[in-house]
XYZ file of C-alpha atoms in Angstrom:
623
model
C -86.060 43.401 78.960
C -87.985 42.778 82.217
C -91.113 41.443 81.797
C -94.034 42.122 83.802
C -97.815 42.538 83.996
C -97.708 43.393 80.151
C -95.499 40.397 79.082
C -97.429 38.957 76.548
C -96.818 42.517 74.697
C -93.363 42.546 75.079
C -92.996 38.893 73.971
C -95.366 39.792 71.099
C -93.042 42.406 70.017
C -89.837 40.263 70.557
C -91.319 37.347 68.776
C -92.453 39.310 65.748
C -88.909 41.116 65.613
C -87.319 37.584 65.657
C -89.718 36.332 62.994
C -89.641 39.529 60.525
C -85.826 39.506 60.533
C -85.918 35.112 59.989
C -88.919 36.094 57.389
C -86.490 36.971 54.547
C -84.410 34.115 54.935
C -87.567 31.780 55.506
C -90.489 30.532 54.210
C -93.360 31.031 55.955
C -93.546 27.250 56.855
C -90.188 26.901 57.726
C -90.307 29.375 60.603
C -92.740 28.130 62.344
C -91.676 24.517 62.157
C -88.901 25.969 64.773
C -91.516 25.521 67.853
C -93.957 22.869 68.913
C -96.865 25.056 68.482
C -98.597 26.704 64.830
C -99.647 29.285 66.979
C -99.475 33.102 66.545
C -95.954 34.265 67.552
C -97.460 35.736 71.401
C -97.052 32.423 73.076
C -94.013 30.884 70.992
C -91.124 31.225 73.808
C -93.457 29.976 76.601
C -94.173 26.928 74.976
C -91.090 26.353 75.110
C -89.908 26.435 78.447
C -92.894 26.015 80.661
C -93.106 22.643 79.777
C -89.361 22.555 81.507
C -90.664 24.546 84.326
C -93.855 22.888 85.174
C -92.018 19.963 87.554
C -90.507 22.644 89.349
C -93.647 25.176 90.316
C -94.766 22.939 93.633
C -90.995 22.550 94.805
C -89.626 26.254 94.506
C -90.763 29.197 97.153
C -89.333 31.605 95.532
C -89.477 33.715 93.111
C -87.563 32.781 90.224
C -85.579 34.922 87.103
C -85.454 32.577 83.961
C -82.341 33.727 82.080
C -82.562 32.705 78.223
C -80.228 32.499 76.101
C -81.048 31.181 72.657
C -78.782 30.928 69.473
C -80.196 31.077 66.123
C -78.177 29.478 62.784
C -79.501 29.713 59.328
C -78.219 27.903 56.271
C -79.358 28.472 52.719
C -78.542 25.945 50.251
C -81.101 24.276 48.183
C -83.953 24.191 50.892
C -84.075 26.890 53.954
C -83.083 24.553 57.252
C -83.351 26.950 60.737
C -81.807 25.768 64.026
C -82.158 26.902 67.389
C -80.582 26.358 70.544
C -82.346 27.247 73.880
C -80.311 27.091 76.925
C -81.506 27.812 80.522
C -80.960 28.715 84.057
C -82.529 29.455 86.449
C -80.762 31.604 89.433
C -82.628 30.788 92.924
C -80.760 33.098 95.739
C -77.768 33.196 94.028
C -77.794 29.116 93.696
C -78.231 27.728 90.362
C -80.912 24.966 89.807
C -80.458 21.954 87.219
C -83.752 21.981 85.315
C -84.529 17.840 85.638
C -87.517 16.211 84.266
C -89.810 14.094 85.640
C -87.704 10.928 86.088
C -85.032 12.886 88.230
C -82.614 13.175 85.330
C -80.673 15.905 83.609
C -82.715 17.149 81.142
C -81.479 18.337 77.658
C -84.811 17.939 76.021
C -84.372 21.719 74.461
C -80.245 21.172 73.783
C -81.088 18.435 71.709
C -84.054 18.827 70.260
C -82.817 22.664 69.100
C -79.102 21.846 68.151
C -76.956 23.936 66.719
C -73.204 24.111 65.291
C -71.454 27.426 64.712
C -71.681 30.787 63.547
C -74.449 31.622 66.187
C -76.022 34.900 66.546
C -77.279 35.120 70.558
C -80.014 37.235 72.154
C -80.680 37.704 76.130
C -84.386 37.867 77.774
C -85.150 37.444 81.281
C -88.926 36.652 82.152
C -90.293 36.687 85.635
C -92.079 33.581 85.267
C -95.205 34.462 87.298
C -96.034 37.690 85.238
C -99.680 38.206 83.852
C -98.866 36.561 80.809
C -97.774 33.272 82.437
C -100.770 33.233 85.034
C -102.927 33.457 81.654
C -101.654 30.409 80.323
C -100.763 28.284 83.327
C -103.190 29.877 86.385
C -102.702 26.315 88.292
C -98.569 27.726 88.730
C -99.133 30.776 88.947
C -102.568 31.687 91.065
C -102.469 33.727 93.861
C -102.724 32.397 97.746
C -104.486 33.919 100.417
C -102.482 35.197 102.858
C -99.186 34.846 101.237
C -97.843 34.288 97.496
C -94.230 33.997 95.814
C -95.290 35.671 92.769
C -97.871 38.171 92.555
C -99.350 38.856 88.768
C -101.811 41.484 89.879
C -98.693 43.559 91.684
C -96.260 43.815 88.907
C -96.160 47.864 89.758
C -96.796 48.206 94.034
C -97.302 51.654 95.029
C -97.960 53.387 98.487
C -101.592 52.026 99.736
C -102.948 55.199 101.481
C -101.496 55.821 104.758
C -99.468 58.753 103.876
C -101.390 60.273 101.632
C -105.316 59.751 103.100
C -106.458 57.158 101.127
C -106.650 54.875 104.143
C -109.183 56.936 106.035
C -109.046 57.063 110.130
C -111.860 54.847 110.344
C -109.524 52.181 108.493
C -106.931 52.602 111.411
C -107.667 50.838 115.005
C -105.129 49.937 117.672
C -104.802 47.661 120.556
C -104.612 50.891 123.079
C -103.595 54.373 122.954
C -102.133 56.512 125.522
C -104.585 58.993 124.837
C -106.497 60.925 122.334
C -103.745 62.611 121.040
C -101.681 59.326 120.965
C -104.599 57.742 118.592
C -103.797 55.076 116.032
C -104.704 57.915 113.103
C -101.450 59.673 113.699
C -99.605 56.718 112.518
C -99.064 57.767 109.347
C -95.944 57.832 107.644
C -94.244 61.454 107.974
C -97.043 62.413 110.363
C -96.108 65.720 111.991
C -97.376 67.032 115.422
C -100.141 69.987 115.446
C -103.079 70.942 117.162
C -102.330 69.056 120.215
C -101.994 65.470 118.801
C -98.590 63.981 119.149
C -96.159 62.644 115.966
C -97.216 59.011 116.140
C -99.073 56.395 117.596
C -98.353 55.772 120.887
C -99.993 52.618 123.136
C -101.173 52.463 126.728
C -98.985 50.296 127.985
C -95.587 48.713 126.812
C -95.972 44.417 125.980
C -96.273 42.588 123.566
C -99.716 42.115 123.174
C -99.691 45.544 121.549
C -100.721 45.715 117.822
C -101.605 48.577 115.538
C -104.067 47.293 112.679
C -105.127 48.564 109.155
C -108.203 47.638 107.438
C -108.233 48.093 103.278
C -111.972 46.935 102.698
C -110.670 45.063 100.191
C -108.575 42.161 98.989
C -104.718 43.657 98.901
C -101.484 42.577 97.842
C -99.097 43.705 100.076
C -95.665 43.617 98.838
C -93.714 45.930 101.591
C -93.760 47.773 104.900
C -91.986 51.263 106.053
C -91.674 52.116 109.315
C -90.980 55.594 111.593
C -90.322 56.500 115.135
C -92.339 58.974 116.901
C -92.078 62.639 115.471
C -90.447 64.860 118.392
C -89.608 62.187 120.831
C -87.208 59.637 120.973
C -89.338 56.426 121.198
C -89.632 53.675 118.610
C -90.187 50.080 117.607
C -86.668 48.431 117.309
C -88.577 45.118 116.288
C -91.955 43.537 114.890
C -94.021 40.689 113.024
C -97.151 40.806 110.811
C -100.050 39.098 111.381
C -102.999 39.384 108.751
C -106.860 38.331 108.070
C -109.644 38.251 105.149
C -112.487 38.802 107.770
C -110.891 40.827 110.340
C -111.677 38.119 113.421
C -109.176 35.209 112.627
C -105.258 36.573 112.151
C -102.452 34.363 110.834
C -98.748 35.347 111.315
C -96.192 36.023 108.515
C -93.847 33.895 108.079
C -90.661 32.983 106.039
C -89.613 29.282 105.528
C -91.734 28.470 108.442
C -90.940 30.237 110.519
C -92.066 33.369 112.085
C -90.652 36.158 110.409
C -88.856 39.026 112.534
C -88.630 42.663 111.164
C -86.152 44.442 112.086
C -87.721 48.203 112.740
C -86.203 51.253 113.369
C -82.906 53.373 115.555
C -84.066 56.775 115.542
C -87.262 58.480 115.535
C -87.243 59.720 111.730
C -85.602 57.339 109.138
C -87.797 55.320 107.141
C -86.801 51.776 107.224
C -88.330 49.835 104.419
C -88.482 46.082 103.992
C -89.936 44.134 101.204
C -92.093 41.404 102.063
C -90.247 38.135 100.976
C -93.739 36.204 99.956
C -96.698 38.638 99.377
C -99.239 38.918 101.531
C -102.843 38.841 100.193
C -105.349 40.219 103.209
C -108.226 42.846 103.858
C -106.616 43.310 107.205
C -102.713 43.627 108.156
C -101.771 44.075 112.080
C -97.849 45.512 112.989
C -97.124 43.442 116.683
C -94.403 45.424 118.707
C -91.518 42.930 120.186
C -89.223 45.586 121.205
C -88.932 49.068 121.326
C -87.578 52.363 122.294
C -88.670 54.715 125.069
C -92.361 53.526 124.413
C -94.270 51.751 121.692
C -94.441 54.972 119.397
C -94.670 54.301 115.648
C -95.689 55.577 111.806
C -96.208 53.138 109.067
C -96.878 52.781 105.185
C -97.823 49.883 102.946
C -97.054 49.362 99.620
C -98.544 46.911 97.476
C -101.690 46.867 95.123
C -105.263 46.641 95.464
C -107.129 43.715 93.409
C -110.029 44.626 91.948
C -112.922 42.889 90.151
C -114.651 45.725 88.925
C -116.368 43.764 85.478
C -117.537 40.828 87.883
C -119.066 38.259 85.810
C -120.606 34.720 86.088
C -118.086 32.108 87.551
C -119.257 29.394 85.023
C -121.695 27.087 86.101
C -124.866 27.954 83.773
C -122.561 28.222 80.987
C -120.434 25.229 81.683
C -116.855 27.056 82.090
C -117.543 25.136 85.812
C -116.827 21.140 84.685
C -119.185 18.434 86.643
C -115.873 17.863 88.272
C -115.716 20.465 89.994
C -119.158 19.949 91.424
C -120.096 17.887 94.564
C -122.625 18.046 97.395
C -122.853 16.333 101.353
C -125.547 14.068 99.621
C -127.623 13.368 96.834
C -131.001 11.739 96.567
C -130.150 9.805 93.924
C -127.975 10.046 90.604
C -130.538 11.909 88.994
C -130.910 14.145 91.660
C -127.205 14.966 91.738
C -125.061 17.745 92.379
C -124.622 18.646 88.714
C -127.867 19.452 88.788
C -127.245 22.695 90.668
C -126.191 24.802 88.099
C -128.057 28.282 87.333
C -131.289 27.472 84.161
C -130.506 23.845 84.449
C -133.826 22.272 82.931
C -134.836 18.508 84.025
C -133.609 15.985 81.150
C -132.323 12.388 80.314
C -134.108 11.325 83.118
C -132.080 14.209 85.781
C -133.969 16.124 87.720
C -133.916 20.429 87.655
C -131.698 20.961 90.655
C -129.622 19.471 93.266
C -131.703 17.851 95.948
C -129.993 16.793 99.265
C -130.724 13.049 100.278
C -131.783 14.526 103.679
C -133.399 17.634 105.248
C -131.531 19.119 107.952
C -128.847 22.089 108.286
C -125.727 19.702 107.745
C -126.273 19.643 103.502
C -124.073 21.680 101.388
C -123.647 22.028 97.539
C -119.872 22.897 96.970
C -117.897 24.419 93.771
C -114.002 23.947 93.334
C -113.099 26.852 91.155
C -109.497 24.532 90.772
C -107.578 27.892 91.397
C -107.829 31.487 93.432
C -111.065 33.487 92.246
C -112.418 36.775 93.433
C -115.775 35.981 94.244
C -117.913 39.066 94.277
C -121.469 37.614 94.762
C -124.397 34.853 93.934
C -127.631 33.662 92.282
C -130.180 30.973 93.137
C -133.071 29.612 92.061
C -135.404 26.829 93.430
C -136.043 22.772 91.533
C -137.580 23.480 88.292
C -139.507 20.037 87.898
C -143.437 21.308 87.978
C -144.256 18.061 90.481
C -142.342 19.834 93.014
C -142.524 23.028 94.624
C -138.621 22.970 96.235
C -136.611 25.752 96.970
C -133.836 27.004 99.469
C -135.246 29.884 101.594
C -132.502 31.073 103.630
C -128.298 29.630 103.595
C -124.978 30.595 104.576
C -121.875 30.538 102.221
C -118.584 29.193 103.516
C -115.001 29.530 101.569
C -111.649 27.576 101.768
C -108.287 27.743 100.090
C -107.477 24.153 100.669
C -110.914 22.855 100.934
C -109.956 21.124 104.659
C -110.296 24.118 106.252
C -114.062 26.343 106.000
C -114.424 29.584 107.349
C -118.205 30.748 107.249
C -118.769 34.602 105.321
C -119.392 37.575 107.624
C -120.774 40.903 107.605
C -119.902 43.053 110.246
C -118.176 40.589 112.253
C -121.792 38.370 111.778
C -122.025 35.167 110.226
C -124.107 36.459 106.913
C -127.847 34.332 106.292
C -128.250 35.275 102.695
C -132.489 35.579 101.874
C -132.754 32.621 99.193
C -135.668 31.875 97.026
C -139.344 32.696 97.295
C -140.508 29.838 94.444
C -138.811 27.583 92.004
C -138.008 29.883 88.880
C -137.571 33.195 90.213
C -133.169 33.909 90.478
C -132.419 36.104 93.934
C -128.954 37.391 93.356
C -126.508 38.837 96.019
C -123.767 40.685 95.786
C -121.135 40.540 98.727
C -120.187 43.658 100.475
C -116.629 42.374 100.908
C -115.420 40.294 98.140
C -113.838 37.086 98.802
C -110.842 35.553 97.681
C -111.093 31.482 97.532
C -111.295 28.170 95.702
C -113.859 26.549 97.260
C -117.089 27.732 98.198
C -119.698 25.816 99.592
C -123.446 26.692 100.394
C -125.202 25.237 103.623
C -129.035 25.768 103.272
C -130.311 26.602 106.610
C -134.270 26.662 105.756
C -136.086 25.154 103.047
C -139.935 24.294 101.136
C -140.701 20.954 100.507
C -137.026 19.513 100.186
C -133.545 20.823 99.949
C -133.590 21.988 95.899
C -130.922 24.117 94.778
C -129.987 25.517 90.933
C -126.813 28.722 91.233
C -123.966 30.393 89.734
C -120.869 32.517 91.259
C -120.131 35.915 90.172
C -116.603 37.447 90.285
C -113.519 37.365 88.107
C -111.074 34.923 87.300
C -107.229 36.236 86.731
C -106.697 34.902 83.354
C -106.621 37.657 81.274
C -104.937 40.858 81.108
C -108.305 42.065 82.191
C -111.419 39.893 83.334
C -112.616 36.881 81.661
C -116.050 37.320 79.794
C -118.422 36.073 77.542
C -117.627 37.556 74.664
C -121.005 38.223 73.374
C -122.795 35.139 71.434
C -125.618 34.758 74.539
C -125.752 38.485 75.297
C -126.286 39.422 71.586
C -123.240 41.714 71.746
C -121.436 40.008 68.771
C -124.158 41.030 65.943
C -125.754 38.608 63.463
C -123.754 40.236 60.701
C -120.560 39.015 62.744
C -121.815 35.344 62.406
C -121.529 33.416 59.396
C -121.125 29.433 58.330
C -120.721 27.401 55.342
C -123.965 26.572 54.846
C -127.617 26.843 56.386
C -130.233 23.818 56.134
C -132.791 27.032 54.996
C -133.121 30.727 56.453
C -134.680 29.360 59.982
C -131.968 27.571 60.459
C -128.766 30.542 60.248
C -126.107 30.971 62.159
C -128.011 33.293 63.832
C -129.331 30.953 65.992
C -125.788 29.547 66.802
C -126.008 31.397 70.271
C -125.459 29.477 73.723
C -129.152 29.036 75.403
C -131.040 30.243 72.201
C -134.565 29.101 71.860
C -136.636 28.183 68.849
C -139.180 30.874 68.356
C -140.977 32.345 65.594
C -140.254 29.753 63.055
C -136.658 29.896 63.790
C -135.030 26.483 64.799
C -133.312 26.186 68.221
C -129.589 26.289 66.689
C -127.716 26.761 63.637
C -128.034 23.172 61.718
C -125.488 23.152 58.086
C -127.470 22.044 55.212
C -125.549 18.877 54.017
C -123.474 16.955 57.004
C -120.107 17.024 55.813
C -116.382 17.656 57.221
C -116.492 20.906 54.799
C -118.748 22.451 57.309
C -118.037 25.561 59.668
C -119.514 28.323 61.871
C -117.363 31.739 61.852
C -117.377 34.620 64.154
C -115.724 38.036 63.130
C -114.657 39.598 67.240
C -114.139 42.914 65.098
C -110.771 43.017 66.655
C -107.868 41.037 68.356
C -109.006 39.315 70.956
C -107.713 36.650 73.520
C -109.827 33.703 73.511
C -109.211 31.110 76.380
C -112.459 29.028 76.541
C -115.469 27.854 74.701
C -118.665 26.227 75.200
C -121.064 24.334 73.448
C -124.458 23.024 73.119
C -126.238 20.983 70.393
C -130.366 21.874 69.409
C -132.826 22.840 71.605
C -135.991 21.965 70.051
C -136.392 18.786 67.386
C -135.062 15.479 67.116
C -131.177 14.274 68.865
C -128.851 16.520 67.001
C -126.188 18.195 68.385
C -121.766 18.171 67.128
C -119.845 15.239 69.241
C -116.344 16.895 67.843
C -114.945 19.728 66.513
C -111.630 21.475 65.607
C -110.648 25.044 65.909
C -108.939 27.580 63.327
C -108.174 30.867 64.082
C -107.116 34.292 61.206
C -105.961 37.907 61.782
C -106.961 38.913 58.459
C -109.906 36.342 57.583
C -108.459 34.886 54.545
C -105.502 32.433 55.825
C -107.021 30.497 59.316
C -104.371 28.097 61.137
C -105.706 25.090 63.272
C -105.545 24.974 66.853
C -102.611 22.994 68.222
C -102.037 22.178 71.757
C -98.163 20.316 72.388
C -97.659 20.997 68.743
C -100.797 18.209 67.640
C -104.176 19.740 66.230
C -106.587 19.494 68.879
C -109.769 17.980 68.792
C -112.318 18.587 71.219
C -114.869 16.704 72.676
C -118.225 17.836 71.968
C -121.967 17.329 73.065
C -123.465 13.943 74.230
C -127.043 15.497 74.088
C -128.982 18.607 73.233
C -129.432 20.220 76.420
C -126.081 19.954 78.102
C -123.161 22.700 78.018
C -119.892 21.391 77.608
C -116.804 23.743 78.271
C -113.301 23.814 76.746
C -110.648 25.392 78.222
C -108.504 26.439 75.337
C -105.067 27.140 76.667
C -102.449 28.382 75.822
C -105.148 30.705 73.948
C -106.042 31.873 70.742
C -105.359 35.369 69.537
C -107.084 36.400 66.591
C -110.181 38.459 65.277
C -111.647 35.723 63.286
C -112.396 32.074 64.764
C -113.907 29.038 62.933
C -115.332 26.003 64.566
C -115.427 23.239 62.479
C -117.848 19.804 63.058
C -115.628 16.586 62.802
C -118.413 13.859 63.900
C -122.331 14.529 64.918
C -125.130 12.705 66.224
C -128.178 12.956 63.669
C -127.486 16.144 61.984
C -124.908 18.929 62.822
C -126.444 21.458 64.889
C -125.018 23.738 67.172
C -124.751 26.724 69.572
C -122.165 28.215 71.417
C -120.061 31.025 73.490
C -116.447 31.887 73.374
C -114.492 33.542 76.795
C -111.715 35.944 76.826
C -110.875 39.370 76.862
C-alpha cells in the first residue's frame, strides 16, 4: 500500500490485521511486548523506525520511500514467545542509503533487537515518510517551508489550481507587458482558444528576458507542478523558463534545485502540453513563469497543479493556554524579570511578584515581543490587550507585525502592497482582535509597538492552525464548556463545591463553588476522567492548579487512556510510562505536548505528587 494523507488509517488497519491474526496465538500481553510502546496499535510501526530515521531528516533533500520488510515467527511451547525482524532501506534516486546512528556506525539496532531464525512469514509496506500521519507525530521533520519543501503533507492529492477551468479569475493574472489587448495575460490559460478578437495566448511587448507572466492565488499554495502551451494558431512559444515566487507579492525568490537555479525545459510546438513536476514544492501566494528562450515571440498558456492550504477552523496559537512554552517567548528588552516577556501572554493576571504584561525596558519604536511557534504555522490573525496591574494604565495603541522562517531574516506584514499598522488597545482589559486578510505562513512572529500610553505593556495570543492533526488542532472543549459536566468524572470530590466540574482550564470560584476540582483524601488512588464521546486524537494537555484558596495545585501526574472505559493503559513515551511535570503554583498554565498521541475516547489523569492538597484544572488538544 501507498500511504498518504490518510496514513494513520491505513496503518490502523494494517496494525489491527497483524494483531487479530497474532491474537489467537497470543496473549494479550505478549503482543504488545513486540514494540517499545503500550500504545494503541495506530502508531506501533512508526515507533519503530522513526527513531532510525530521525538522524537522517536534516541531511536528506529528498523525498524518501521507506521499504519495510518485516518477518514475523511464532513458537508455542509452554509459554507464547513472538519474534520479529524489521529490516530497512531506504532508496534515495535509485542509491541506497545505510541507515547509521548517531555515532556514524552501522546500525542494527532493529536486526538485533527483533531477531529471528526460520520459518518466517514476510509482509511488504512502503510509507512516504512525510505523510500526514508522520507530520502528526514528528512536525519538527516533517513541517512545511516557505517557498520550497521536500515533502508536502497537506498535498498528498495535487489537482489543477484554476487556470483552466476559471477558478483563478483574470484579476489573479498580471504580466510584465502585453502586445496588446487581445494579447492580455488572461488568455494564458491552458487550452485557451482564440474568439472574439483575442488571440490563443499570452503574448508580451517585447522579446527579453525581463519578461514574466505572474499568478496570484490569494492564498498560501502548494505547488507541486507546472504545464505549459504554445500560442493557439501561431507558431510561437517558450522553448525555456525558471520560477520565481513570493508570500507578499513585492519580494520574489527563484526556484531552485540543489542550489542552483533550476531550468525548465518548455515547449516545441504550439499545442502539446509539457508537464514537469516540481522537484521540491513550492509554498507561495504568488508564482511568476520568466521566459529565457523562445519561439517566434514570447507566446504562452500555463496550468498549476498543486493544493491550496487552508485554515478554515483557525484557533488560538497557544499562549493564554500555555500550548506556547516560556521558551518560546522573548522580547528586545525587559524592565526587569518581573516585567518579562512571559508576561505577554493573552488573561495573564499579575502574580508571584510578576507583573500583568510584558513591559519593554525602554519607550521608543525599536521594542518587539516575539513568539517562536518551533515549526511552520498558518497564522490567520491576533489579540491584544493592555498591563493589567490597576497602578498602571499601559497599553499598546498602534504596532506592526513582522514574520520569519529562520528568525534572521524579518519581513514586515502588508496589505495592499502597504506595510499594515494594526489599531491596538484603547485601555488595559479590553482584547482588540484582528484577523489578517492574507494569512501568513511562518515561525516567528514578532510585534513592534509603534505608539503607546504610559509605557510599552503588552498581553496577546496568535490565531491560526497548526498541521498536526488530520484536521486542525483544538481545544477540545474543557474551557469552552463543550465537553458537558456529565462527561467529567473523578475518584473522589472533597464535597459537591468541589466536583470535577470545576476541573476546567481558567475556571473561577463562584457561587460557592471552589476554583478547581480538589479529591477528597490526597492519595495516589486519585483521578479525574473525561468521556470525548468518541475516538479522538489527543496530542497536548494543559494544566493549572486552584484559583481561589490556599497553595494547592498537582506537581505530577500520569496519563491512561481506554476505548471502551473499563481497561485504561498508561501513557508510554520510548516504551517508559511517562510522567509529567506539573504546576509550580496556582495561577500558571503548564503545557504538555503528548506525542506520539493518544487515541482513545476515555482519558484519565492521575495526581502522582501535590503541593498542599490535589487540586486541579485543565484542557486537552487534538482533533
Amino acid at each position: 500500500a501507498i500511504l498518504s494523507t490518510k496514513t494513520y488509517t491505513l496503518i490502523s488497519h494494517f496494525d489491527t490485521l497483524f494483531f487479530t491474526l497474532l491474537g489467537f496465538l497470543c496473549s494479550y500481553r505478549g503482543i504488545y511486548s513486540i514494540f517499545p510502546s503500550n500504545q494503541f496499535p495506530l502508531i506501533t510501526l512508526s515507533n519503530i523506525l522513526l527513531p532510525l530515521l530521525k538522524n537522517l531528516h536534516h541531511r536528506l533533500r529528498h523525498q524518501l520511500v521507506i521499504a519495510i520488510s518485516f518477518e514475523v515467527r511464532v513458537r508455542v511451547r509452554v509459554r507464547v514467545r513472538v519474534r520479529v525482524r524489521v529490516r530497512v532501506r531506504i532508496r534515495l534516486r535509485d542509491r541506497d542509503l545505510v541507515i547509521s546512528d548517531a555515532t556514524n556506525n552501522t546500525t542494527s539496532r532493529s536486526r538485533d533487537h527483533f531477531s529471528s531464525t526460520r520459518g518466517t512469514t514476510q509482509n511488504n509496506l512502503l510509507i512516504i515518510i512525510c505523510s500526514q500521519f508522520t507530520a502528526m507525530n514528528y512536525s519538527q521533520t516533517c513541517a512545511l517551508k516557505f517557498g520550497t519543501t521536500d515533502l508536502n503533507p497537506m498535498c498528498s492529492k495535487p489537482k489543477e489550481l484554476g487556470m483552466r477551468n476559471g477558478l483563478i479569475s483574470d484579476s489573479q493574472i498580471s504580466a510584465s507587458s502585453q502586445w496588446d489587448s487581445n494579447h492580455s495575460p488572461s488568455n494564458s490559460r491552458l487550452f485557451y482558444a482564440p474568439h472574439n478578437g483575442r488571440t490563443g495566448a499570452w503574448s508580451s511587448k517585447t522579446n527579453d528576458v525581463n519578461q514574466w507572466l505572474q499568478i496570484h492565488f490569494k492564498r498560501l499554495t502548494a505547488i507541486v507542478g507546472v504545464s505549459t502551451q504554445g500560442r493557439a494558431g501561431l507558431t510561437q512559444f517558450v522553448k525555456s523558463y525558471t520560477l520565481s515566487y513570493s508570500q507578499d507579492g513585492s519580494t520574489f525568490q527563484s526556484y531552485t534545485s540543489n542550489g542552483l537555479l533550476k531550468v525548465f525545459t518548455g515547449n516545441s510546438d504550439t499545442d502539446t502540453v509539457v508537464d514537469h513536476s516540481l522537484p521540491t514544492a513550492i509554498i507561495a501566494k504568488y508564482i511568476r513563469v520568466h521566459p529565457k528562450t523562445w519561439h517566434g515571440h514570447i507566446s504562452m498558456r500555463v496550468e498549476f497543479n498543486g493544493c491550496y492550504i487552508d485554515c478554515t477552523k483557525p484557533g488560538k496559537l497557544g499562549l493564554e493556554n500555555g500550548r506556547i512554552r516560556d521558551r518560546q517567548v522573548r522580547a528586545s528588552s525587559n524592565y526587569d524579570s518581573n516585567h518579562r516577556a512571559q508576561n505577554g501572554r493573552l488573561n495573564f493576571i499579575a502574580h508571584n511578584g510578576r507583573t500583568g504584561a510584558w513591559s519593554a525596558k525602554y519607550n521608543n519604536v525599536n521594542q518587539w515581543l516575539e513568539v517562536d511557534l518551533e515549526q511552520l504555522v498558518v497564522i490567520t490573525g491576533i489579540c491584544t490587550q493592555g498591563r493589567a496591574d490597576s497602578c498602571c494604565n499601559q497599553f499598546v495603541k498602534t504596532y506592526i507585525i513582522s514574520y520569519s522562517m529562520d528568525g534572521v531574516v524579518f519581513q514586515a506584514y502588508k496589505e495592499q502592497n502597504q506595510v499594515k499598522v494594526f489599531s491596538g488597545n484603547t485601555n488595559q482589559l479590553l482584547m482588540v482582535h484582528h484577523d489578517f486578510s492574507s494569512p501568513i505562513l511562518a515561525r516567528y512572529i514578532r510585534i513592534q509597538p509603534k505608539t503607546w500610553n504610559g509605557h510599552i505593556s503588552l498581553r496577546m495570543d496568535l490565531f491560526g492552525c497548526y498541521k498536526d492533526c488530520d484536521h486542525d488542532t483544538k481545544d477540545l472543549g474543557m474551557r469552552s464548556g463543550n465537553i458537558q459536566v456529565s462527561q467529567i468524572t473523578a475518584s473522589s470530590q472533597w464535597d459537591s463545591n468541589h466536583g470535577p466540574k470545576n476541573a476546567r482550564l481558567f475556571f473561577t470560584a463562584r457561587n460557592g463553588r471552589s476554583g478547581a476540582w480538589s479529591t477528597r483524601p490526597n492519595n495516589l488512588n486519585q483521578w479525574l476522567q473525561i468521556d470525548f464521546k468518541g475516538q479522538t486524537v489527543v496530542v497536548g494537555i494543559s494544566t493549572q492548579g486552584r484559583e481561589d484558596a490556599g497553595s494547592q495545585w498537582v506537581t505530577t501526574y500520569m496519563l491512561y487512556y481506554s476505548i471502551n472505559g473499563v481497561s485504561f493503559f498508561p501513557y508510554k513515551n520510548v516504551g517508559q510510562v511517562k510522567v509529567f511535570n506539573g504546576n509550580t503554583d496556582k495561577h500558571s498554565v503548564v503545557h504538555n505536548v503528548i506525542s506520539p498521541p493518544i487515541v482513545a475516547r476515555y482519558i484519565r489523569l492521575e495526581p502522582k505528587s501535590w503541593n498542599g492538597h490535589i487540586s486541579l484544572r485543565v484542557e486537552f488538544y487534538g482533533c
